[in-house]
Short mmCIF file of C-alpha atoms in Angstrom, two decimals:
data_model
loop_
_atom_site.label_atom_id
_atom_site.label_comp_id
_atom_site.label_asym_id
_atom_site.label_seq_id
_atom_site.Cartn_x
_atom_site.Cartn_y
_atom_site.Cartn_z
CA UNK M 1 -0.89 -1.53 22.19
CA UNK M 2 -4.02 -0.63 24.29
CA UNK M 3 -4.84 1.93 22.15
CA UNK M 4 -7.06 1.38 18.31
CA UNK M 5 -5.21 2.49 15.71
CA UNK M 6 -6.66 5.60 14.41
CA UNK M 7 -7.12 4.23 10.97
CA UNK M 8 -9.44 1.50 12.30
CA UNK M 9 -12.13 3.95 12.99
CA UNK M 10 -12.26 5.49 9.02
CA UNK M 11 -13.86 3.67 6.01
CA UNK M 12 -10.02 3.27 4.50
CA UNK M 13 -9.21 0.35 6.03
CA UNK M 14 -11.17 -3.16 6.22
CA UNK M 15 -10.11 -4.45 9.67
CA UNK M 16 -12.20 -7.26 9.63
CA UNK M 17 -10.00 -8.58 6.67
CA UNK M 18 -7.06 -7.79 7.82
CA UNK M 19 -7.76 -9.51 11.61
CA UNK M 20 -8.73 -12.80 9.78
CA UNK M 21 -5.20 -12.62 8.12
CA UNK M 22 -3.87 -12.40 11.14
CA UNK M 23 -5.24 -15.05 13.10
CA UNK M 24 -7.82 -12.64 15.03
CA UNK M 25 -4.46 -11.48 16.91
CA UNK M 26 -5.85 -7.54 17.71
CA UNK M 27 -2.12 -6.68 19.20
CA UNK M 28 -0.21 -7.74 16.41
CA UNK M 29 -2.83 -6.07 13.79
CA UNK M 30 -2.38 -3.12 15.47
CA UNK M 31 1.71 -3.45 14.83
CA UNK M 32 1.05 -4.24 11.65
CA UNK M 33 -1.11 -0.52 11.37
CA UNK M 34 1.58 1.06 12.94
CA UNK M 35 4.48 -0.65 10.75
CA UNK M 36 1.96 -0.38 7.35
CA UNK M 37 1.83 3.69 8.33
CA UNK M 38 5.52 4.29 8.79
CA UNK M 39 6.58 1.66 5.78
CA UNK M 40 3.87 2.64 3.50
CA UNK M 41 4.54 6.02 3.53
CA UNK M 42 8.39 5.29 2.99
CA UNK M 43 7.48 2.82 -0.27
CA UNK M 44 4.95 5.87 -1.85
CA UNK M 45 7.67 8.09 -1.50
CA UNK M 46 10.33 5.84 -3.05
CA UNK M 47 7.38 5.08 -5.60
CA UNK M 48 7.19 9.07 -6.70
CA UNK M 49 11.03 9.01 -7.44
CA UNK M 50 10.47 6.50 -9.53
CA UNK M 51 7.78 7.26 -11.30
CA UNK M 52 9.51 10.47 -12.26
CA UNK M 53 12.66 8.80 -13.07
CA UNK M 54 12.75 5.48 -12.65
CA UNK M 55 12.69 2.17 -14.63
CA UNK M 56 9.06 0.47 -15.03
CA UNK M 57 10.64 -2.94 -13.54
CA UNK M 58 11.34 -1.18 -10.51
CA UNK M 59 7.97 0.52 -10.52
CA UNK M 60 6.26 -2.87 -10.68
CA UNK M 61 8.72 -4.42 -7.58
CA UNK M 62 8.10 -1.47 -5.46
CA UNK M 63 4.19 -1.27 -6.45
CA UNK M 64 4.09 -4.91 -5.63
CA UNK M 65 5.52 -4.57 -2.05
CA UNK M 66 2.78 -1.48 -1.49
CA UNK M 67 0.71 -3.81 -2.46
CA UNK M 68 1.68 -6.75 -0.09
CA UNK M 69 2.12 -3.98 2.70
CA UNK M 70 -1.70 -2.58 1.97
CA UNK M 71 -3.00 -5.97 2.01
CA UNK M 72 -1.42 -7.25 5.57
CA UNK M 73 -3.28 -4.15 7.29
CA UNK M 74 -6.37 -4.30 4.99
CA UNK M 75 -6.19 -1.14 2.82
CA UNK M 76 -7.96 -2.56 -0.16
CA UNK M 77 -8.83 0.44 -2.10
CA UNK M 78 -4.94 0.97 -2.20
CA UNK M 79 -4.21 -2.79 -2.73
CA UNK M 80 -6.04 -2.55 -5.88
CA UNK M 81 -4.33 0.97 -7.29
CA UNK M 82 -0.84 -0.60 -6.35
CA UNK M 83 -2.19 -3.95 -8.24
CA UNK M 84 -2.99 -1.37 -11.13
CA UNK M 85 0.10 0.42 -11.15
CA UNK M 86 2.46 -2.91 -11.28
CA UNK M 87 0.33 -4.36 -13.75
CA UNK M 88 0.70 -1.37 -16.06
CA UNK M 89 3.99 -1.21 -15.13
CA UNK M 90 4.93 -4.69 -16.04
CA UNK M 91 3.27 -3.93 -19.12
CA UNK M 92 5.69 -1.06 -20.34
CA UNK M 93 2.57 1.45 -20.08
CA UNK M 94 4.32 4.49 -18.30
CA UNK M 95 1.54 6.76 -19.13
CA UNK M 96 -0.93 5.12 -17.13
CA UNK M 97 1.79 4.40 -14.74
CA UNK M 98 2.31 8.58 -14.35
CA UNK M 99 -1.20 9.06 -14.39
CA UNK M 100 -2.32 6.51 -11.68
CA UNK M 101 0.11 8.24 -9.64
CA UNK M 102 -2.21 10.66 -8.33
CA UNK M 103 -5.16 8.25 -7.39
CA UNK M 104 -2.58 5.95 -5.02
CA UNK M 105 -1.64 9.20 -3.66
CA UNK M 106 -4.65 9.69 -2.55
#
């Protein structure tokens, strides 16, 4: 892709990180932002349902994939709610769970 991701240019995402990941390969990190926007956005919403109605082993699987997902394209601030959220999760604490909702929403 010849252009930058858009994401690149805002504080969200730590690009530096995520190149070393990825062997300093600037094409395929900018897949990666372009497969981590569609995918991510896909995994929050299945996240929502779930938090509404779902079970909290589920919540921690699907929180742990945001989580891998965030990482690869070097959204930390979100790795760390989605490590949050499946920890709680795994920990049968649905408040926090619904309430951390909001902040990985953000």
């Amino acid at each position: 892709m010849a252009n930058k991701p858009a994401e690149e240019s805002s504080n969200v995402l730590d690009t530096e990180q995520a190149l070393k990941r990825l062997g300093n390969d600037r094409e395929l990190y900018d897949e990666v932002c372009t497969g981590y926007l569609k995918f991510s956005r896909q995994r929050f919403r299945e996240l929502q349902g779930l938090v509404r109605h779902g079970d909290l082993d589920d919540i921690a699987r699907l929180a742990h994939s945001l989580k891998s997902l965030s990482a690869t394209a070097g959204a930390e601030e979100c790795v760390d709610q989605a490590l949050s959220m499946e920890e709680n999760a795994r920990s049968g604490n649905r408040d926090q769970v619904i309430a951390e909702m909001p902040t990985l929403e953000e």
